[in-house]
Tab-separated table of C-alpha atoms in Angstrom:
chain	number	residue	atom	x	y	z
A	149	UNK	CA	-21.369	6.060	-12.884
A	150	UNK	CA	-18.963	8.885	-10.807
A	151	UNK	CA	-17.328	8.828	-14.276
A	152	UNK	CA	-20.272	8.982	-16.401
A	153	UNK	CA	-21.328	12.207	-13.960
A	154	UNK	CA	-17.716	13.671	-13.990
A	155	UNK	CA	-18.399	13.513	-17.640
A	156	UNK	CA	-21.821	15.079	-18.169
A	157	UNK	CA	-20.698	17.967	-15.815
A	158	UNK	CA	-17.598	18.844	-17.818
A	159	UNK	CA	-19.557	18.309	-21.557
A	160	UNK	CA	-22.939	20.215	-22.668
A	161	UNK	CA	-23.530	17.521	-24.869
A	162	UNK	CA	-22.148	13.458	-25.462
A	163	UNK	CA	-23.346	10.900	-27.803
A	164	UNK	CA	-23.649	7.379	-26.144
A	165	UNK	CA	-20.641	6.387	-28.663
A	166	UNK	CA	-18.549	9.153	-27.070
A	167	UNK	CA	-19.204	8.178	-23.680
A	168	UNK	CA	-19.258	4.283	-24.394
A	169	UNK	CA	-15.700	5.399	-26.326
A	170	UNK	CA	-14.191	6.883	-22.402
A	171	UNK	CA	-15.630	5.035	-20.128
A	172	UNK	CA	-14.492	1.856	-21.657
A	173	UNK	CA	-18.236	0.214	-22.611
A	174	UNK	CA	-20.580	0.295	-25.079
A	175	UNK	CA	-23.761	2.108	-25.682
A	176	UNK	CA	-26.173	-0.341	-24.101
A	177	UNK	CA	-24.203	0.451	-20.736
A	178	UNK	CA	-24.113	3.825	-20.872
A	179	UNK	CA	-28.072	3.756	-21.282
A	180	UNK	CA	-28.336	1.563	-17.896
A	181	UNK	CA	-26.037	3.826	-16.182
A	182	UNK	CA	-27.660	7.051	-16.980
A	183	UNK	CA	-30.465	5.297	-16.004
A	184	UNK	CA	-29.127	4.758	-12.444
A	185	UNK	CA	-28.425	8.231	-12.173
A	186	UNK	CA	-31.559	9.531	-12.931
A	187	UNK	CA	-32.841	6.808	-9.984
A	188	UNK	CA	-30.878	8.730	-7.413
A	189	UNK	CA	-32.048	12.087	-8.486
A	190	UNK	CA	-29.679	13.737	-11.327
A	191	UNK	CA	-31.209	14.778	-14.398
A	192	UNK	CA	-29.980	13.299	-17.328
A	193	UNK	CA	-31.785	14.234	-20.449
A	194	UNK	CA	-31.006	12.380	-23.502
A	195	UNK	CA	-32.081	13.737	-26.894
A	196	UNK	CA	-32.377	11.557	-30.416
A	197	UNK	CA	-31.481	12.040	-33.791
A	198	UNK	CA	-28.239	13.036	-35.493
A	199	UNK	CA	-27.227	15.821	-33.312
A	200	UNK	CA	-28.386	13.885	-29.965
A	201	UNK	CA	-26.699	12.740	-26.895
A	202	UNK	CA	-26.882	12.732	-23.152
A	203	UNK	CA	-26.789	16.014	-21.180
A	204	UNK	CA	-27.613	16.968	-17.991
A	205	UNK	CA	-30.830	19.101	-17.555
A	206	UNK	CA	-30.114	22.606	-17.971
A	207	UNK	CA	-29.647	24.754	-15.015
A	208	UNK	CA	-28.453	21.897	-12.725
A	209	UNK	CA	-25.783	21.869	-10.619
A	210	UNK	CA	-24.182	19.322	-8.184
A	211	UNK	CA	-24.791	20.307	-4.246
A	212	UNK	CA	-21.639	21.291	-2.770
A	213	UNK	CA	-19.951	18.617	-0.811
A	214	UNK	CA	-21.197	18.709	2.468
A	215	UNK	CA	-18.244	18.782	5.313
A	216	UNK	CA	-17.286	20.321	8.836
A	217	UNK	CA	-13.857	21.578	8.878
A	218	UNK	CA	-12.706	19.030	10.798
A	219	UNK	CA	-14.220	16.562	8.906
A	220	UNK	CA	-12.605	18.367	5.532
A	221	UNK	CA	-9.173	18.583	6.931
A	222	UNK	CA	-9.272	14.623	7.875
A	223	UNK	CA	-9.900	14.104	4.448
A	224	UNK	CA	-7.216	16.296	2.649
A	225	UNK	CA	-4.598	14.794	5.373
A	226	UNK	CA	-5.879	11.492	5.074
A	227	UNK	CA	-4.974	12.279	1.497
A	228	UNK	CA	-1.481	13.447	1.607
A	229	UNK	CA	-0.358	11.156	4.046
A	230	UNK	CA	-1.634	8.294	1.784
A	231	UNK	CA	0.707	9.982	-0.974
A	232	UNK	CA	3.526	10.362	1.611
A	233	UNK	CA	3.222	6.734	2.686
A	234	UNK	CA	3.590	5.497	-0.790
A	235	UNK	CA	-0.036	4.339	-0.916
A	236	UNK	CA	-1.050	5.623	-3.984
A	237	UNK	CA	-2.954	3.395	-7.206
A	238	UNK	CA	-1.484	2.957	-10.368
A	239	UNK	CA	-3.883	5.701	-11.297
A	240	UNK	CA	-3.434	9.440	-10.157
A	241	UNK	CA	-6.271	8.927	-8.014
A	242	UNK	CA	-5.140	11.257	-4.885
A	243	UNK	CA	-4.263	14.272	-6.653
A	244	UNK	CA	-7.778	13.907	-8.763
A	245	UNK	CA	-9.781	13.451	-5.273
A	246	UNK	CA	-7.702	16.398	-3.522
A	247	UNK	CA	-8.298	18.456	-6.898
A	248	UNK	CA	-12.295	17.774	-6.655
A	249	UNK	CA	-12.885	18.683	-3.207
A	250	UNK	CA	-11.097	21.795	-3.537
A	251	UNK	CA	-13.370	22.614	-6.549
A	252	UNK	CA	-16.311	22.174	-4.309
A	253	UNK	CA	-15.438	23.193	-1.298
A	254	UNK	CA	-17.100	26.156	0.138
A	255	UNK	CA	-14.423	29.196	0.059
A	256	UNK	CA	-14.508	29.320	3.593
A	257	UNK	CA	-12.601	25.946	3.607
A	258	UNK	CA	-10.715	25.747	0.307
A	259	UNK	CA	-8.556	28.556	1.105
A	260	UNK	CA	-7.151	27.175	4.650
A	261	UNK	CA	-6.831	23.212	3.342
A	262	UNK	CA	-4.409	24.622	0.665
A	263	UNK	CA	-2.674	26.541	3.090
A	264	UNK	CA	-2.475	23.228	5.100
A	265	UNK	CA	-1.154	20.853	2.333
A	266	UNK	CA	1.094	23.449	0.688
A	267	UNK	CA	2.786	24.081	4.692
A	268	UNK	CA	2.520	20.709	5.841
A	269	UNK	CA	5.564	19.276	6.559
A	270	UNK	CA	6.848	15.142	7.598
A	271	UNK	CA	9.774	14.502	9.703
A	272	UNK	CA	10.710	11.243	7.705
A	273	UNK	CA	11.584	10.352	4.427
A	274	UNK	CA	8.723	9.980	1.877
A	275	UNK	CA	8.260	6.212	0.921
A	276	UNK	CA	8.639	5.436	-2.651
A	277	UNK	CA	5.441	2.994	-3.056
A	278	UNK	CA	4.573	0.342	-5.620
A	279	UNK	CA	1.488	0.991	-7.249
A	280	UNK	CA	-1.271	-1.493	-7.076
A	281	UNK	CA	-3.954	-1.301	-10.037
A	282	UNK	CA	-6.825	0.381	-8.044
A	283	UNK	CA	-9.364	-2.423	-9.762
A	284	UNK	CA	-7.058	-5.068	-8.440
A	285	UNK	CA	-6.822	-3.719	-4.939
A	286	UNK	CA	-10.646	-3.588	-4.661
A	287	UNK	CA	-11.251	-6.806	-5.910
A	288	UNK	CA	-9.413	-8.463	-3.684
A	289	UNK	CA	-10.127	-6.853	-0.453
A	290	UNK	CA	-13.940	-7.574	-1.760
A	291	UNK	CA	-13.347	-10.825	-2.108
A	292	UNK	CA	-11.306	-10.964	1.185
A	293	UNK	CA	-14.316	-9.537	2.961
A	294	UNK	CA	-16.610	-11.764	1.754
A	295	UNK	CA	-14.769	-15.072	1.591
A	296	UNK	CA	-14.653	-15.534	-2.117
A	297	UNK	CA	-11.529	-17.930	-4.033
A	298	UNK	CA	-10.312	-15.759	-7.080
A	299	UNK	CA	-8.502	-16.731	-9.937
A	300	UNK	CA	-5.268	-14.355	-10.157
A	301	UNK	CA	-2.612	-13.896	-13.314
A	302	UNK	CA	0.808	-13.240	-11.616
A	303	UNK	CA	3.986	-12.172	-12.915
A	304	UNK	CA	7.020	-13.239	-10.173
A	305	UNK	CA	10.288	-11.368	-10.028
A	306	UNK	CA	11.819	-13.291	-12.708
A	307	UNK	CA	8.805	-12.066	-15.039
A	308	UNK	CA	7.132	-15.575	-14.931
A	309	UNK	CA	3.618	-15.529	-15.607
A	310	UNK	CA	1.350	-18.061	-13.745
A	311	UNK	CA	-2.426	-18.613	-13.361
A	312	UNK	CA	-3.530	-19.908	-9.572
A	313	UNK	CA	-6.736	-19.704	-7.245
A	314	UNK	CA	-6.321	-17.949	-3.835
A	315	UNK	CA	-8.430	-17.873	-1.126
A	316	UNK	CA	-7.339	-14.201	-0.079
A	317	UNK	CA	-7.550	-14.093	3.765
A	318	UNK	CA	-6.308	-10.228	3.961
A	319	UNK	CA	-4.412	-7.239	1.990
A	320	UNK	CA	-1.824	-6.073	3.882
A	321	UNK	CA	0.121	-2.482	2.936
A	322	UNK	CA	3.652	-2.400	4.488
A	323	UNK	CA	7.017	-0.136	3.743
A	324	UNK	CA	5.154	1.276	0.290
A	325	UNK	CA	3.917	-2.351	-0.866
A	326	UNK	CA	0.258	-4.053	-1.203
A	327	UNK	CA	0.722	-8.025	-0.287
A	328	UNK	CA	-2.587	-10.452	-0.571
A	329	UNK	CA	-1.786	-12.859	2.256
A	330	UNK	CA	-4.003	-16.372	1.433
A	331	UNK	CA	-4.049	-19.821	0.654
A	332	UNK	CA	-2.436	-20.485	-3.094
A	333	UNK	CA	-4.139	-23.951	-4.273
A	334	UNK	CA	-1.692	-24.692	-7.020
A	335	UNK	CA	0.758	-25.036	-4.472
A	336	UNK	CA	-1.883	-25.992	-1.088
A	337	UNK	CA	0.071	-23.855	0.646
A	338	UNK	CA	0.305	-20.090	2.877
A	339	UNK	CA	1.720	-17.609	0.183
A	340	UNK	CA	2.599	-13.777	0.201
A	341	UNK	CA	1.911	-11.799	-3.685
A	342	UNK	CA	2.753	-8.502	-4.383
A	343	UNK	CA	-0.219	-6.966	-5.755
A	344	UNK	CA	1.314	-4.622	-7.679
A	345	UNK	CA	2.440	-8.064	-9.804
A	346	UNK	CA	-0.938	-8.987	-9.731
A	347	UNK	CA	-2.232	-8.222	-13.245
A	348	UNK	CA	-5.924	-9.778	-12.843
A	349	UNK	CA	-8.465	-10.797	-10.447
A	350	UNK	CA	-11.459	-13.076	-11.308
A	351	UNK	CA	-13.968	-14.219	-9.019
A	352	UNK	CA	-14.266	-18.270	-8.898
A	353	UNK	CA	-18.261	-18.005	-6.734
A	354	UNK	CA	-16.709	-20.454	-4.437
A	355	UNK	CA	-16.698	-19.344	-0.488
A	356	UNK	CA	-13.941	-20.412	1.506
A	357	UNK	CA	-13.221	-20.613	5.581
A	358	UNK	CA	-10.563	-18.440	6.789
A	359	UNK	CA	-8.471	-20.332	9.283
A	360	UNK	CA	-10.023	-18.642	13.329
A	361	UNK	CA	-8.296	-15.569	14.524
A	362	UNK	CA	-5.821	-15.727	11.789
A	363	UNK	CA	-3.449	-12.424	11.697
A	364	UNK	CA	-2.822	-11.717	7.829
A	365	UNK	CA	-0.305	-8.578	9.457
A	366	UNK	CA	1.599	-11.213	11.712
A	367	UNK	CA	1.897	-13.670	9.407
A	368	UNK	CA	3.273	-10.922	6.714
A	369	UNK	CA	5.700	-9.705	8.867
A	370	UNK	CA	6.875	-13.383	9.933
A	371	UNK	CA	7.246	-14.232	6.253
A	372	UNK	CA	9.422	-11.077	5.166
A	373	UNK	CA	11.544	-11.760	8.051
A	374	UNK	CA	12.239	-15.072	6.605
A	375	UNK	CA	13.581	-13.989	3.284
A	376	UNK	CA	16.977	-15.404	2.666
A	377	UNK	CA	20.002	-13.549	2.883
A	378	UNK	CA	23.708	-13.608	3.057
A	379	UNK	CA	24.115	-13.560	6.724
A	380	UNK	CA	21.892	-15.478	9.259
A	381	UNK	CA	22.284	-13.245	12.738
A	382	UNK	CA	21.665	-14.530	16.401
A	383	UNK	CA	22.282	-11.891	19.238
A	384	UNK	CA	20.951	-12.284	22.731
A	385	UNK	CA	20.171	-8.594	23.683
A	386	UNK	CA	19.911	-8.348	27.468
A	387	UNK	CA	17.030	-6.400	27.939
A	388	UNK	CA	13.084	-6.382	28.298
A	389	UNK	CA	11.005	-8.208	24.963
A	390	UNK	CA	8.662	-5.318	25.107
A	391	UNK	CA	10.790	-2.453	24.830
A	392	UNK	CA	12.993	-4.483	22.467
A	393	UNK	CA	10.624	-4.841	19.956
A	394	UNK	CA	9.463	-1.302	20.356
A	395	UNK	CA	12.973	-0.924	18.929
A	396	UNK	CA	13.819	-3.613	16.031
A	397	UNK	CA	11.491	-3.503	12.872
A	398	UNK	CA	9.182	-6.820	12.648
A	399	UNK	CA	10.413	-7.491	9.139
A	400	UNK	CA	13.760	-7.714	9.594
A	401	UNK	CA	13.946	-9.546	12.943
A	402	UNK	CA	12.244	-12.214	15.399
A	403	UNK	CA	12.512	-12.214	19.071
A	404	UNK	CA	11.858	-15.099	21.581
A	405	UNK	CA	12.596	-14.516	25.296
A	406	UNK	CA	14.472	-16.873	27.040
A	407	UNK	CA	16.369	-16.880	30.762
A	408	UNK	CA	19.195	-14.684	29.765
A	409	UNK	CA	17.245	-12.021	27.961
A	410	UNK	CA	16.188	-11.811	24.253
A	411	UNK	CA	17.166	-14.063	21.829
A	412	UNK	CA	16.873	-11.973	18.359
A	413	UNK	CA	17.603	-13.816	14.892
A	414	UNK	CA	17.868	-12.252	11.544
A	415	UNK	CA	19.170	-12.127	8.070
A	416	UNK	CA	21.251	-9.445	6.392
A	417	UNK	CA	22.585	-8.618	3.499
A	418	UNK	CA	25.239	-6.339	4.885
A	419	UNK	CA	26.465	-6.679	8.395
A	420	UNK	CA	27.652	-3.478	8.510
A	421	UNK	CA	24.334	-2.214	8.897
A	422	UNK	CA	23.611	-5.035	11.850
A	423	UNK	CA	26.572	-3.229	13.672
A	424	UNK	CA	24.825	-0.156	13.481
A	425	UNK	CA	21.597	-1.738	14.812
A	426	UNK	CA	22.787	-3.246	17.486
A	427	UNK	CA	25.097	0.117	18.644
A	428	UNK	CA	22.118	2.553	18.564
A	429	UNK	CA	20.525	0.213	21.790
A	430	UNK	CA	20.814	0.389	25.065
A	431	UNK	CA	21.406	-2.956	26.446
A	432	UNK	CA	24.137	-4.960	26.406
A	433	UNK	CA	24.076	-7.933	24.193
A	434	UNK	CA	26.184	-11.388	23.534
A	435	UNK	CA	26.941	-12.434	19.913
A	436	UNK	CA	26.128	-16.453	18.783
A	437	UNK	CA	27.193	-16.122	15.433
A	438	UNK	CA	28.476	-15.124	12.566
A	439	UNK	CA	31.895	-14.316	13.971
A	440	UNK	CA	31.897	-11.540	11.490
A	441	UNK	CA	29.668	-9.759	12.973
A	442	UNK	CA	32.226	-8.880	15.796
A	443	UNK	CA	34.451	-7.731	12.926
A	444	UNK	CA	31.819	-5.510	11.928
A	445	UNK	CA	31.182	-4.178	15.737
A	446	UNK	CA	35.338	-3.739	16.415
A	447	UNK	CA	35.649	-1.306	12.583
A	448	UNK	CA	32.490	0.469	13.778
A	449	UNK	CA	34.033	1.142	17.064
A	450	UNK	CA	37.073	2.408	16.194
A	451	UNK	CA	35.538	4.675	13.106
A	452	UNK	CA	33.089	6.165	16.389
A	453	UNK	CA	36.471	6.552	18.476
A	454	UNK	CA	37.704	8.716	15.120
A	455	UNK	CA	35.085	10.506	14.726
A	456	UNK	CA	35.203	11.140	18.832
A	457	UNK	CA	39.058	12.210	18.506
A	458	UNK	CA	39.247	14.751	15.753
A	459	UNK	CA	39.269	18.165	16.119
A	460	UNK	CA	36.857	20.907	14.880
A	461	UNK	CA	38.451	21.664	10.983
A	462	UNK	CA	40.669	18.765	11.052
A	463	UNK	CA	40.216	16.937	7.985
A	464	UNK	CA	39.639	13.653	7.470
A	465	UNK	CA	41.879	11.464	5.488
């Protein structure tokens, strides 16, 4: 219906087949929609014969939208940091909704929000997200909210397509991805999905129970630490839990206190980068294994006591 009224405003006149034709439907729909907007108060006039079509009434014009400057800035930063964050639809959706308020905006506002998101500046890196189709995002945090199994066509890395019924306990956004965290029946099992390889959600009208106080954010970043990789790490790091795991990202690491101090396993690709983890804290720490890793340590040590040597201009080789 937002459509349908994005439409009308932009258009003097539409035929039903020309809206039908964008929004996707067919004529009967667009009737029943126009319908529904004349129910919450926006003229729609519709006019017969060969020359007829849907218009809205002449002289009408949307109210402006309705915010406090604190409520409008909220919005246009909730925006942009949504883009920044890599949190963005398949569809241009953020740039359309910052583009609309702006056109509505009282004067008084529109001029300072652009001078916000045209200064604004982020200390980190933008993330570059994975775009979940906005219908597929909605449908499953619907159904996720109200305990529905869906029916979901998925496409895994190795572009295999597979049909399965989830009961979707939570969406979860993390690092510029959408997960669905649920139960899969074909394999009556906990599974993680990227929804951005999720190409279609269908409702099954069969309620579920979602297991009591279950974390769909824990359990995510459990799973992603679990991915296999080369190297399998175990450090003790001698320090408090709490101000370790301020420090270490969730997905890449799990910690367990024990008597000695904090026993930290995780899997790497590259231990390189471990070495350069475990030099930027500030507690001691014992390695278990691999034995490489100590390799890695001892060459990032002496590159640091190079780097510490050489004079300002020297060159190095």
């Amino acid at each position: 219906m937002l459509t349908l009224l994005e439409l009308l405003q932009s258009h003097a006149t539409l035929t039903g087949a020309e809206l039908a034709d964008r929004l996707g439907t067919d004529v009967r729909t667009v009737r029943r929609y126009t319908a529904h907007l004349r129910d919450l108060g926006i003229p729609v006039e519709a006019e017969r014969g060969r020359y007829g079509g849907y218009r809205l009434a002449r002289g009408y014009r949307m109210p402006p939208l309705l915010l406090t400057n604190d409520e409008a800035l909220a919005v246009v930063l909730g925006l942009v940091a949504a883009e920044r964050l890599g949190m963005g639809t398949t569809a241009p959706a953020s740039a359309g909704a910052l583009a609309k308020i702006e056109r509505v905006l009282p004067q008084t506002l529109r001029e300072p929000l652009a001078a916000i998101r045209e200064s604004l500046a982020f200390t980190g890196n933008a993330v570059i997200g994975h775009a979940a189709g906005a219908g597929v995002l909605l449908a499953l945090a619907q159904a996720a909210r109200i305990r529905t199994t869906v029916c979901i066509s998925y496409q895994s890395w190795r572009r295999q397509r597979t049909t399965r019924d989830i009961d979707p306990y939570g969406v979860v956004f993390h690092n510029g991805r959408w997960y669905l965290v649920g139960h899969d029946h074909f394999r009556d099992t906990l599974r993680t999905f990227r929804v951005d390889r999720i190409e279609s959600v269908t409702s099954q009208a069969r309620d579920f129970t979602a297991p009591e106080e279950f974390d769909p954010v824990a359990h995510l970043t459990t799973a992603l630490a679990q991915v296999p990789y080369r190297w399998q790490v175990e450090v003790t790091i001698h320090g408090p839990i709490d101000a370790i795991a301020r420090r270490l990202p969730r997905s890449a690491v799990t910690l367990t206190a024990d008597t000695t101090g904090v026993l930290m396993r995780a899997r790497a690709e590259r231990l390189d980068g471990m070495a350069h983890l475990l030099a930027s804290l500030e507690w001691p720490f014992t390695i278990h294994s691999p034995d490489e890793l100590r390799q890695a340590l001892k060459t990032l040590a002496g590159q640091l006591a190079e780097a510490a040597e050489r004079e300002p201009g020297e060159r190095r080789l």
